[in-house]
Amino acid sequence: MNPLLGGPRTPFGIVRRVTLSQVFYEFKIAHTMDDIQQLVTTKATPTLFPDVKENLTRIQSLGKYNLSVLSNGDLPSLDRAVSGLGFPVHRAISAEQAGYYKPYAGVY
């Protein structure tokens, strides 16, 4: 069953590998499984637009809002991404924890 429609969750690492393989195949890009593995395991750190950190920090300072992150990624990827943001978040939730992917309502 499709996890976007409320079915069981597929580990994000598998989703990434399958998606990359499909994209490479579709565009006739020669690749090996090692190439896919290297792309999947590359440590990704988000790059924010210049005003994002400033504005989110300002919103946080109002004391009215909790900033949270909801990601379709797995826990290790989410932890790396959140730690790379450079400001604290109230809560970080992965689809791995929720058991569903966005935009399925159950993840919220």
Short mmCIF file of C-alpha atoms in Angstrom, two decimals:
data_model
loop_
_atom_site.label_atom_id
_atom_site.label_comp_id
_atom_site.label_asym_id
_atom_site.label_seq_id
_atom_site.Cartn_x
_atom_site.Cartn_y
_atom_site.Cartn_z
CA MET A 1 0.00 0.00 0.00
CA ASN A 2 1.16 3.55 -0.71
CA PRO A 3 2.41 5.24 2.51
CA LEU A 4 1.14 8.58 1.24
CA LEU A 5 -2.33 7.07 1.38
CA GLY A 6 -1.96 5.74 4.90
CA GLY A 7 -0.21 2.44 4.28
CA PRO A 8 2.83 1.12 6.07
CA ARG A 9 5.92 3.29 6.03
CA THR A 10 8.89 2.38 3.85
CA PRO A 11 12.26 3.31 5.41
CA PHE A 12 13.43 6.59 3.88
CA GLY A 13 16.81 5.16 2.88
CA ILE A 14 15.02 2.67 0.64
CA VAL A 15 12.80 5.40 -0.82
CA ARG A 16 15.89 7.49 -1.62
CA ARG A 17 17.75 4.58 -3.24
CA VAL A 18 14.78 3.54 -5.38
CA THR A 19 14.06 7.13 -6.42
CA LEU A 20 17.67 7.83 -7.39
CA SER A 21 17.83 4.59 -9.38
CA GLN A 22 14.63 5.51 -11.21
CA VAL A 23 15.86 9.03 -12.02
CA PHE A 24 19.21 7.74 -13.30
CA TYR A 25 17.44 5.11 -15.40
CA GLU A 26 14.92 7.61 -16.79
CA PHE A 27 17.66 10.04 -17.85
CA LYS A 28 19.96 7.24 -19.05
CA ILE A 29 22.69 8.15 -16.56
CA ALA A 30 25.20 5.36 -16.10
CA HIS A 31 25.60 4.50 -12.43
CA THR A 32 26.47 1.76 -10.00
CA MET A 33 24.94 0.82 -6.68
CA ASP A 34 28.07 2.34 -5.10
CA ASP A 35 27.17 5.67 -6.74
CA ILE A 36 23.68 5.47 -5.25
CA GLN A 37 25.09 4.53 -1.84
CA GLN A 38 27.49 7.48 -1.89
CA LEU A 39 24.67 9.90 -2.71
CA VAL A 40 22.41 8.45 -0.02
CA THR A 41 25.05 8.59 2.70
CA THR A 42 26.41 12.04 1.90
CA LYS A 43 25.96 14.21 4.95
CA ALA A 44 23.48 16.88 3.95
CA THR A 45 23.30 20.15 5.82
CA PRO A 46 20.50 22.52 4.87
CA THR A 47 21.38 25.90 3.43
CA LEU A 48 18.92 28.51 4.56
CA PHE A 49 18.00 31.65 2.66
CA PRO A 50 19.73 34.64 4.28
CA ASP A 51 16.67 35.99 6.11
CA VAL A 52 15.29 32.66 7.37
CA LYS A 53 17.43 32.22 10.48
CA GLU A 54 16.97 35.88 11.46
CA ASN A 55 13.19 35.76 11.05
CA LEU A 56 12.70 32.39 12.75
CA THR A 57 14.84 33.55 15.67
CA ARG A 58 12.72 36.72 15.88
CA ILE A 59 9.49 34.68 15.84
CA GLN A 60 10.89 32.45 18.58
CA SER A 61 11.80 35.46 20.71
CA LEU A 62 8.15 36.54 20.79
CA GLY A 63 7.49 33.63 23.12
CA LYS A 64 4.17 32.84 21.46
CA TYR A 65 5.25 30.12 19.07
CA ASN A 66 7.16 26.86 19.21
CA LEU A 67 9.20 26.12 16.11
CA SER A 68 9.01 22.49 15.08
CA VAL A 69 10.33 20.49 12.15
CA LEU A 70 8.40 17.71 10.43
CA SER A 71 10.42 15.69 7.93
CA ASN A 72 9.79 12.76 5.63
CA GLY A 73 13.39 11.74 6.33
CA ASP A 74 14.67 9.24 8.85
CA LEU A 75 15.88 10.15 12.35
CA PRO A 76 19.63 10.34 11.65
CA SER A 77 19.06 12.60 8.62
CA LEU A 78 16.66 14.78 10.57
CA ASP A 79 19.04 15.08 13.52
CA ARG A 80 21.86 16.19 11.19
CA ALA A 81 19.63 18.70 9.42
CA VAL A 82 18.24 20.20 12.63
CA SER A 83 21.67 20.48 14.24
CA GLY A 84 22.88 22.29 11.12
CA LEU A 85 20.15 24.93 11.32
CA GLY A 86 22.02 26.97 13.91
CA PHE A 87 19.03 27.70 16.15
CA PRO A 88 16.96 25.60 18.53
CA VAL A 89 13.67 23.97 17.59
CA HIS A 90 11.00 22.92 20.06
CA ARG A 91 10.47 19.53 18.49
CA ALA A 92 11.70 17.58 15.48
CA ILE A 93 9.53 14.74 14.20
CA SER A 94 10.38 12.33 11.41
CA ALA A 95 8.06 10.19 9.33
CA GLU A 96 9.99 7.31 10.85
CA GLN A 97 8.52 8.22 14.26
CA ALA A 98 5.07 9.09 12.97
CA GLY A 99 4.79 6.00 10.78
CA TYR A 100 3.50 7.99 7.79
CA TYR A 101 4.79 10.45 5.22
CA LYS A 102 3.57 13.99 4.61
CA PRO A 103 1.02 14.94 3.37
CA TYR A 104 -0.96 12.07 4.97
CA ALA A 105 -3.02 13.59 7.82
CA GLY A 106 -1.86 10.92 10.28
CA VAL A 107 1.64 12.39 10.33
CA TYR A 108 0.36 15.66 11.79
#
